[in-house]
């Protein structure tokens, strides 16, 4: 009973608290009342705390690791359409990273001529110096691990156990919506983009039974931001 309440508390925070805190933090960052480094550290602390609390509840309730995506899974199902989908996502991210490295000098010349390329609603989040660069790398890795454990493993676990009649399609749609709204600070484009990514990752997780591949894809997607900056003028490089 207490375990279920605890899991619902965390899910409720993901649905309500995460979007609100994200918007408030982003506003403070743009207003100059919060530094990027402070926000990075707060993100690291918050996400690992939530994952630690989630895992503590799972372990206290004696939930088998394979039931929360930490088993070996069954990758044979990826030989078909879902395999092509996963491979396509990974390939697309890797190609973007390589092209970003190769085009780094041209981007820098464009920026140095005083014609910055606007990013969107999350340009202030990108690192602007070497210290922020490495901390952001840890944030990217952390988000890849923690957000998959929270938005995929936890949310899907709760939905499947509390609403067993839900179809996979409904579960994917609900988790995608929750994940997209968690990125409310990025605007509607960010919500739709992250929501679609969340749907793909949820499908891969439900299909393989392991969260390891979604974590890898998520981390690669996050690390793309670092490669796109290519160690130069981070905030003025197009994403």
PDB file of C-alpha atoms in Angstrom:
ATOM      1  CA  UNK A   1       0.000   0.000   0.000  1.00  0.00           C
ATOM      2  CA  UNK A   2       2.641   2.509   1.077  1.00  0.00           C
ATOM      3  CA  UNK A   3       4.746   1.571  -1.917  1.00  0.00           C
ATOM      4  CA  UNK A   4       1.868   2.311  -4.279  1.00  0.00           C
ATOM      5  CA  UNK A   5       1.248   5.665  -2.602  1.00  0.00           C
ATOM      6  CA  UNK A   6       4.924   6.514  -2.899  1.00  0.00           C
ATOM      7  CA  UNK A   7       5.024   5.644  -6.592  1.00  0.00           C
ATOM      8  CA  UNK A   8       1.887   7.682  -7.241  1.00  0.00           C
ATOM      9  CA  UNK A   9       3.442  10.620  -5.392  1.00  0.00           C
ATOM     10  CA  UNK A  10       6.447  10.538  -7.721  1.00  0.00           C
ATOM     11  CA  UNK A  11       4.275  10.161 -10.824  1.00  0.00           C
ATOM     12  CA  UNK A  12       2.130  13.098  -9.688  1.00  0.00           C
ATOM     13  CA  UNK A  13       5.269  15.193  -9.328  1.00  0.00           C
ATOM     14  CA  UNK A  14       6.332  14.230 -12.856  1.00  0.00           C
ATOM     15  CA  UNK A  15       2.923  15.298 -14.184  1.00  0.00           C
ATOM     16  CA  UNK A  16       2.498  18.550 -12.242  1.00  0.00           C
ATOM     17  CA  UNK A  17       5.691  19.506 -10.441  1.00  0.00           C
ATOM     18  CA  UNK A  18       8.176  18.844 -13.224  1.00  0.00           C
ATOM     19  CA  UNK A  19       6.599  21.204 -15.799  1.00  0.00           C
ATOM     20  CA  UNK A  20       6.087  23.981 -13.243  1.00  0.00           C
ATOM     21  CA  UNK A  21       9.601  23.738 -11.807  1.00  0.00           C
ATOM     22  CA  UNK A  22      11.071  23.647 -15.303  1.00  0.00           C
ATOM     23  CA  UNK A  23       9.278  26.825 -16.355  1.00  0.00           C
ATOM     24  CA  UNK A  24      10.197  28.653 -13.138  1.00  0.00           C
ATOM     25  CA  UNK A  25      13.854  27.626 -13.360  1.00  0.00           C
ATOM     26  CA  UNK A  26      14.030  28.657 -17.010  1.00  0.00           C
ATOM     27  CA  UNK A  27      12.520  32.070 -16.216  1.00  0.00           C
ATOM     28  CA  UNK A  28      15.011  32.601 -13.399  1.00  0.00           C
ATOM     29  CA  UNK A  29      17.835  31.611 -15.712  1.00  0.00           C
ATOM     30  CA  UNK A  30      16.758  34.064 -18.404  1.00  0.00           C
ATOM     31  CA  UNK A  31      16.270  36.804 -15.797  1.00  0.00           C
ATOM     32  CA  UNK A  32      19.783  36.260 -14.483  1.00  0.00           C
ATOM     33  CA  UNK A  33      18.700  35.271 -10.965  1.00  0.00           C
ATOM     34  CA  UNK A  34      19.995  31.717 -11.424  1.00  0.00           C
ATOM     35  CA  UNK A  35      23.232  30.563 -13.025  1.00  0.00           C
ATOM     36  CA  UNK A  36      23.373  27.686 -15.475  1.00  0.00           C
ATOM     37  CA  UNK A  37      25.779  25.837 -13.195  1.00  0.00           C
ATOM     38  CA  UNK A  38      23.315  26.063 -10.311  1.00  0.00           C
ATOM     39  CA  UNK A  39      20.498  24.803 -12.514  1.00  0.00           C
ATOM     40  CA  UNK A  40      22.657  21.929 -13.773  1.00  0.00           C
ATOM     41  CA  UNK A  41      23.463  20.891 -10.205  1.00  0.00           C
ATOM     42  CA  UNK A  42      19.831  21.158  -9.120  1.00  0.00           C
ATOM     43  CA  UNK A  43      18.845  18.956 -12.063  1.00  0.00           C
ATOM     44  CA  UNK A  44      21.438  16.337 -11.131  1.00  0.00           C
ATOM     45  CA  UNK A  45      20.306  16.305  -7.499  1.00  0.00           C
ATOM     46  CA  UNK A  46      16.589  16.197  -8.293  1.00  0.00           C
ATOM     47  CA  UNK A  47      16.737  13.426 -10.881  1.00  0.00           C
ATOM     48  CA  UNK A  48      19.002  11.106  -8.898  1.00  0.00           C
ATOM     49  CA  UNK A  49      16.903  11.701  -5.774  1.00  0.00           C
ATOM     50  CA  UNK A  50      13.707  10.733  -7.586  1.00  0.00           C
ATOM     51  CA  UNK A  51      15.310   7.647  -9.119  1.00  0.00           C
ATOM     52  CA  UNK A  52      16.808   6.660  -5.769  1.00  0.00           C
ATOM     53  CA  UNK A  53      13.414   7.009  -4.094  1.00  0.00           C
ATOM     54  CA  UNK A  54      11.734   5.041  -6.875  1.00  0.00           C
ATOM     55  CA  UNK A  55      14.263   2.209  -6.685  1.00  0.00           C
ATOM     56  CA  UNK A  56      13.982   2.130  -2.883  1.00  0.00           C
ATOM     57  CA  UNK A  57      10.217   1.626  -3.185  1.00  0.00           C
ATOM     58  CA  UNK A  58      10.628  -1.066  -5.835  1.00  0.00           C
ATOM     59  CA  UNK A  59      13.189  -2.933  -3.735  1.00  0.00           C
ATOM     60  CA  UNK A  60      11.089  -2.595  -0.564  1.00  0.00           C
ATOM     61  CA  UNK A  61       8.139  -4.105  -2.449  1.00  0.00           C
ATOM     62  CA  UNK A  62      10.392  -6.907  -3.764  1.00  0.00           C
ATOM     63  CA  UNK A  63       9.684  -6.034  -7.388  1.00  0.00           C
ATOM     64  CA  UNK A  64      11.873  -8.238  -9.640  1.00  0.00           C
ATOM     65  CA  UNK A  65      14.441  -6.252 -11.617  1.00  0.00           C
ATOM     66  CA  UNK A  66      13.186  -7.735 -14.882  1.00  0.00           C
ATOM     67  CA  UNK A  67       9.773  -6.176 -14.153  1.00  0.00           C
ATOM     68  CA  UNK A  68      11.293  -2.694 -14.113  1.00  0.00           C
ATOM     69  CA  UNK A  69      13.347  -2.965 -17.264  1.00  0.00           C
ATOM     70  CA  UNK A  70      16.636  -4.013 -15.694  1.00  0.00           C
ATOM     71  CA  UNK A  71      16.745  -7.508 -17.143  1.00  0.00           C
ATOM     72  CA  UNK A  72      18.491  -8.650 -20.300  1.00  0.00           C
ATOM     73  CA  UNK A  73      15.315  -8.265 -22.332  1.00  0.00           C
ATOM     74  CA  UNK A  74      14.492  -9.946 -25.624  1.00  0.00           C
ATOM     75  CA  UNK A  75      16.180  -8.128 -28.461  1.00  0.00           C
ATOM     76  CA  UNK A  76      15.081 -10.673 -31.058  1.00  0.00           C
ATOM     77  CA  UNK A  77      11.919  -8.635 -31.574  1.00  0.00           C
ATOM     78  CA  UNK A  78      14.094  -5.829 -32.917  1.00  0.00           C
ATOM     79  CA  UNK A  79      14.779  -7.813 -36.061  1.00  0.00           C
ATOM     80  CA  UNK A  80      11.614  -6.426 -37.604  1.00  0.00           C
ATOM     81  CA  UNK A  81      10.028  -3.001 -37.877  1.00  0.00           C
ATOM     82  CA  UNK A  82      10.846  -1.939 -34.334  1.00  0.00           C
ATOM     83  CA  UNK A  83      14.484  -2.839 -34.938  1.00  0.00           C
ATOM     84  CA  UNK A  84      14.539  -0.570 -37.950  1.00  0.00           C
ATOM     85  CA  UNK A  85      12.941   2.187 -35.897  1.00  0.00           C
ATOM     86  CA  UNK A  86      15.525   1.912 -33.115  1.00  0.00           C
ATOM     87  CA  UNK A  87      18.403   1.685 -35.571  1.00  0.00           C
ATOM     88  CA  UNK A  88      17.061   4.687 -37.452  1.00  0.00           C
ATOM     89  CA  UNK A  89      16.903   6.802 -34.309  1.00  0.00           C
ATOM     90  CA  UNK A  90      20.450   5.892 -33.293  1.00  0.00           C
ATOM     91  CA  UNK A  91      21.766   6.373 -36.830  1.00  0.00           C
ATOM     92  CA  UNK A  92      20.086   9.755 -37.148  1.00  0.00           C
ATOM     93  CA  UNK A  93      21.584  11.000 -33.893  1.00  0.00           C
ATOM     94  CA  UNK A  94      25.067   9.754 -34.806  1.00  0.00           C
ATOM     95  CA  UNK A  95      24.920  11.314 -38.280  1.00  0.00           C
ATOM     96  CA  UNK A  96      23.889  14.638 -36.775  1.00  0.00           C
ATOM     97  CA  UNK A  97      26.787  14.477 -34.331  1.00  0.00           C
ATOM     98  CA  UNK A  98      29.338  13.695 -37.063  1.00  0.00           C
ATOM     99  CA  UNK A  99      28.039  16.394 -39.396  1.00  0.00           C
ATOM    100  CA  UNK A 100      28.111  18.893 -36.523  1.00  0.00           C
ATOM    101  CA  UNK A 101      31.775  18.147 -35.858  1.00  0.00           C
ATOM    102  CA  UNK A 102      32.678  18.457 -39.552  1.00  0.00           C
ATOM    103  CA  UNK A 103      30.812  21.737 -39.922  1.00  0.00           C
ATOM    104  CA  UNK A 104      32.134  23.263 -36.710  1.00  0.00           C
ATOM    105  CA  UNK A 105      34.539  25.684 -38.396  1.00  0.00           C
ATOM    106  CA  UNK A 106      31.953  26.973 -40.830  1.00  0.00           C
ATOM    107  CA  UNK A 107      29.502  27.553 -37.990  1.00  0.00           C
ATOM    108  CA  UNK A 108      32.129  29.436 -36.015  1.00  0.00           C
ATOM    109  CA  UNK A 109      32.915  31.702 -38.986  1.00  0.00           C
ATOM    110  CA  UNK A 110      29.238  32.488 -39.385  1.00  0.00           C
ATOM    111  CA  UNK A 111      28.924  33.338 -35.710  1.00  0.00           C
ATOM    112  CA  UNK A 112      32.072  35.477 -35.703  1.00  0.00           C
ATOM    113  CA  UNK A 113      30.620  37.611 -38.541  1.00  0.00           C
ATOM    114  CA  UNK A 114      27.925  38.783 -36.167  1.00  0.00           C
ATOM    115  CA  UNK A 115      25.089  36.709 -37.579  1.00  0.00           C
ATOM    116  CA  UNK A 116      24.101  34.401 -34.754  1.00  0.00           C
ATOM    117  CA  UNK A 117      21.805  31.521 -35.580  1.00  0.00           C
ATOM    118  CA  UNK A 118      18.871  31.410 -33.216  1.00  0.00           C
ATOM    119  CA  UNK A 119      18.255  28.136 -31.450  1.00  0.00           C
ATOM    120  CA  UNK A 120      14.743  28.318 -30.056  1.00  0.00           C
ATOM    121  CA  UNK A 121      13.303  28.465 -26.562  1.00  0.00           C
ATOM    122  CA  UNK A 122      16.100  26.584 -24.804  1.00  0.00           C
ATOM    123  CA  UNK A 123      19.257  28.406 -25.951  1.00  0.00           C
ATOM    124  CA  UNK A 124      19.932  29.724 -22.448  1.00  0.00           C
ATOM    125  CA  UNK A 125      20.271  26.146 -21.202  1.00  0.00           C
ATOM    126  CA  UNK A 126      23.369  25.408 -23.275  1.00  0.00           C
ATOM    127  CA  UNK A 127      26.833  25.723 -21.669  1.00  0.00           C
ATOM    128  CA  UNK A 128      28.874  28.855 -22.360  1.00  0.00           C
ATOM    129  CA  UNK A 129      32.252  27.863 -20.891  1.00  0.00           C
ATOM    130  CA  UNK A 130      34.370  24.779 -20.315  1.00  0.00           C
ATOM    131  CA  UNK A 131      33.232  24.182 -16.708  1.00  0.00           C
ATOM    132  CA  UNK A 132      29.583  24.346 -17.745  1.00  0.00           C
ATOM    133  CA  UNK A 133      30.368  22.129 -20.730  1.00  0.00           C
ATOM    134  CA  UNK A 134      31.514  19.198 -18.598  1.00  0.00           C
ATOM    135  CA  UNK A 135      28.757  19.645 -16.030  1.00  0.00           C
ATOM    136  CA  UNK A 136      26.220  19.694 -18.853  1.00  0.00           C
ATOM    137  CA  UNK A 137      27.715  16.420 -20.080  1.00  0.00           C
ATOM    138  CA  UNK A 138      26.899  14.843 -16.707  1.00  0.00           C
ATOM    139  CA  UNK A 139      23.399  16.315 -16.910  1.00  0.00           C
ATOM    140  CA  UNK A 140      22.956  14.756 -20.367  1.00  0.00           C
ATOM    141  CA  UNK A 141      24.071  11.340 -19.109  1.00  0.00           C
ATOM    142  CA  UNK A 142      21.972  11.655 -15.959  1.00  0.00           C
ATOM    143  CA  UNK A 143      18.867  12.623 -17.920  1.00  0.00           C
ATOM    144  CA  UNK A 144      19.366   9.655 -20.217  1.00  0.00           C
ATOM    145  CA  UNK A 145      19.393   7.288 -17.268  1.00  0.00           C
ATOM    146  CA  UNK A 146      17.034   8.944 -14.809  1.00  0.00           C
ATOM    147  CA  UNK A 147      14.346  10.150 -17.198  1.00  0.00           C
ATOM    148  CA  UNK A 148      14.067   6.679 -18.708  1.00  0.00           C
ATOM    149  CA  UNK A 149      13.741   5.141 -15.245  1.00  0.00           C
ATOM    150  CA  UNK A 150      11.099   7.709 -14.315  1.00  0.00           C
ATOM    151  CA  UNK A 151       9.089   8.495 -17.450  1.00  0.00           C
ATOM    152  CA  UNK A 152       9.291   5.042 -18.995  1.00  0.00           C
ATOM    153  CA  UNK A 153       9.884   2.443 -16.276  1.00  0.00           C
ATOM    154  CA  UNK A 154       8.008   4.071 -13.384  1.00  0.00           C
ATOM    155  CA  UNK A 155       5.087   5.596 -15.281  1.00  0.00           C
ATOM    156  CA  UNK A 156       4.507   2.472 -17.378  1.00  0.00           C
ATOM    157  CA  UNK A 157       4.776   0.241 -14.290  1.00  0.00           C
ATOM    158  CA  UNK A 158       2.131   2.294 -12.475  1.00  0.00           C
ATOM    159  CA  UNK A 159      -0.177   2.406 -15.496  1.00  0.00           C
ATOM    160  CA  UNK A 160       0.075  -1.329 -16.125  1.00  0.00           C
ATOM    161  CA  UNK A 161      -0.556  -2.256 -12.498  1.00  0.00           C
ATOM    162  CA  UNK A 162      -3.234   0.304 -11.682  1.00  0.00           C
ATOM    163  CA  UNK A 163      -5.018   0.204 -15.045  1.00  0.00           C
ATOM    164  CA  UNK A 164      -4.408  -3.304 -16.428  1.00  0.00           C
ATOM    165  CA  UNK A 165      -7.019  -2.867 -19.151  1.00  0.00           C
ATOM    166  CA  UNK A 166      -5.027  -0.109 -20.863  1.00  0.00           C
ATOM    167  CA  UNK A 167      -3.712  -1.048 -24.290  1.00  0.00           C
ATOM    168  CA  UNK A 168      -0.092  -0.526 -25.299  1.00  0.00           C
ATOM    169  CA  UNK A 169      -1.216   2.306 -27.553  1.00  0.00           C
ATOM    170  CA  UNK A 170      -2.853   4.160 -24.672  1.00  0.00           C
ATOM    171  CA  UNK A 171       0.157   3.589 -22.433  1.00  0.00           C
ATOM    172  CA  UNK A 172       2.517   4.929 -25.095  1.00  0.00           C
ATOM    173  CA  UNK A 173       0.284   7.970 -25.666  1.00  0.00           C
ATOM    174  CA  UNK A 174      -0.006   8.765 -21.953  1.00  0.00           C
ATOM    175  CA  UNK A 175       3.719   8.423 -21.264  1.00  0.00           C
ATOM    176  CA  UNK A 176       4.536  10.507 -24.348  1.00  0.00           C
ATOM    177  CA  UNK A 177       2.179  13.262 -23.171  1.00  0.00           C
ATOM    178  CA  UNK A 178       3.647  13.292 -19.663  1.00  0.00           C
ATOM    179  CA  UNK A 179       7.200  13.354 -21.022  1.00  0.00           C
ATOM    180  CA  UNK A 180       6.395  16.108 -23.501  1.00  0.00           C
ATOM    181  CA  UNK A 181       4.704  18.300 -20.878  1.00  0.00           C
ATOM    182  CA  UNK A 182       7.730  17.891 -18.610  1.00  0.00           C
ATOM    183  CA  UNK A 183       9.537  19.987 -21.240  1.00  0.00           C
ATOM    184  CA  UNK A 184       6.936  22.766 -21.135  1.00  0.00           C
ATOM    185  CA  UNK A 185       9.692  25.381 -20.792  1.00  0.00           C
ATOM    186  CA  UNK A 186      10.804  24.564 -24.357  1.00  0.00           C
ATOM    187  CA  UNK A 187       7.507  25.716 -25.837  1.00  0.00           C
ATOM    188  CA  UNK A 188       5.088  23.757 -27.995  1.00  0.00           C
ATOM    189  CA  UNK A 189       7.737  22.659 -30.471  1.00  0.00           C
ATOM    190  CA  UNK A 190       9.770  21.212 -27.619  1.00  0.00           C
ATOM    191  CA  UNK A 191       6.712  19.517 -26.136  1.00  0.00           C
ATOM    192  CA  UNK A 192       5.817  17.848 -29.441  1.00  0.00           C
ATOM    193  CA  UNK A 193       9.413  16.867 -30.212  1.00  0.00           C
ATOM    194  CA  UNK A 194      10.149  15.345 -26.822  1.00  0.00           C
ATOM    195  CA  UNK A 195       6.708  13.751 -26.772  1.00  0.00           C
ATOM    196  CA  UNK A 196       7.408  11.954 -30.044  1.00  0.00           C
ATOM    197  CA  UNK A 197      10.809  10.840 -28.773  1.00  0.00           C
ATOM    198  CA  UNK A 198       9.138   9.602 -25.603  1.00  0.00           C
ATOM    199  CA  UNK A 199       6.661   7.588 -27.661  1.00  0.00           C
ATOM    200  CA  UNK A 200       9.463   5.913 -29.625  1.00  0.00           C
ATOM    201  CA  UNK A 201      11.389   5.085 -26.460  1.00  0.00           C
ATOM    202  CA  UNK A 202       8.255   3.719 -24.789  1.00  0.00           C
ATOM    203  CA  UNK A 203       7.593   1.443 -27.768  1.00  0.00           C
ATOM    204  CA  UNK A 204      11.163   0.151 -27.689  1.00  0.00           C
ATOM    205  CA  UNK A 205      10.948  -0.454 -23.936  1.00  0.00           C
ATOM    206  CA  UNK A 206       7.619  -2.265 -24.118  1.00  0.00           C
ATOM    207  CA  UNK A 207       8.801  -4.331 -27.063  1.00  0.00           C
ATOM    208  CA  UNK A 208      12.187  -5.423 -25.704  1.00  0.00           C
ATOM    209  CA  UNK A 209      11.315  -5.548 -22.004  1.00  0.00           C
ATOM    210  CA  UNK A 210      14.540  -3.741 -21.102  1.00  0.00           C
ATOM    211  CA  UNK A 211      15.206  -0.053 -20.522  1.00  0.00           C
ATOM    212  CA  UNK A 212      18.878  -0.292 -21.512  1.00  0.00           C
ATOM    213  CA  UNK A 213      18.411   0.515 -25.207  1.00  0.00           C
ATOM    214  CA  UNK A 214      16.112   3.508 -24.542  1.00  0.00           C
ATOM    215  CA  UNK A 215      18.705   4.810 -22.065  1.00  0.00           C
ATOM    216  CA  UNK A 216      21.423   4.565 -24.722  1.00  0.00           C
ATOM    217  CA  UNK A 217      19.308   6.346 -27.332  1.00  0.00           C
ATOM    218  CA  UNK A 218      18.288   9.037 -24.845  1.00  0.00           C
ATOM    219  CA  UNK A 219      21.884   9.690 -23.776  1.00  0.00           C
ATOM    220  CA  UNK A 220      23.050   9.942 -27.395  1.00  0.00           C
ATOM    221  CA  UNK A 221      20.237  12.378 -28.132  1.00  0.00           C
ATOM    222  CA  UNK A 222      21.192  14.535 -25.152  1.00  0.00           C
ATOM    223  CA  UNK A 223      24.915  14.439 -25.922  1.00  0.00           C
ATOM    224  CA  UNK A 224      24.123  15.717 -29.408  1.00  0.00           C
ATOM    225  CA  UNK A 225      23.722  19.165 -27.881  1.00  0.00           C
ATOM    226  CA  UNK A 226      27.335  19.143 -26.729  1.00  0.00           C
ATOM    227  CA  UNK A 227      28.641  18.054 -30.110  1.00  0.00           C
ATOM    228  CA  UNK A 228      26.561  20.652 -31.905  1.00  0.00           C
ATOM    229  CA  UNK A 229      28.266  23.375 -29.875  1.00  0.00           C
ATOM    230  CA  UNK A 230      31.625  21.812 -30.773  1.00  0.00           C
ATOM    231  CA  UNK A 231      33.343  23.560 -27.878  1.00  0.00           C
ATOM    232  CA  UNK A 232      32.704  27.052 -29.253  1.00  0.00           C
ATOM    233  CA  UNK A 233      29.995  29.698 -28.877  1.00  0.00           C
ATOM    234  CA  UNK A 234      27.447  27.363 -27.303  1.00  0.00           C
ATOM    235  CA  UNK A 235      24.399  29.586 -27.099  1.00  0.00           C
ATOM    236  CA  UNK A 236      24.516  30.845 -30.694  1.00  0.00           C
ATOM    237  CA  UNK A 237      24.853  27.534 -32.507  1.00  0.00           C
ATOM    238  CA  UNK A 238      21.824  26.145 -34.298  1.00  0.00           C
ATOM    239  CA  UNK A 239      20.250  22.983 -32.890  1.00  0.00           C
TER     240      UNK A 239
END
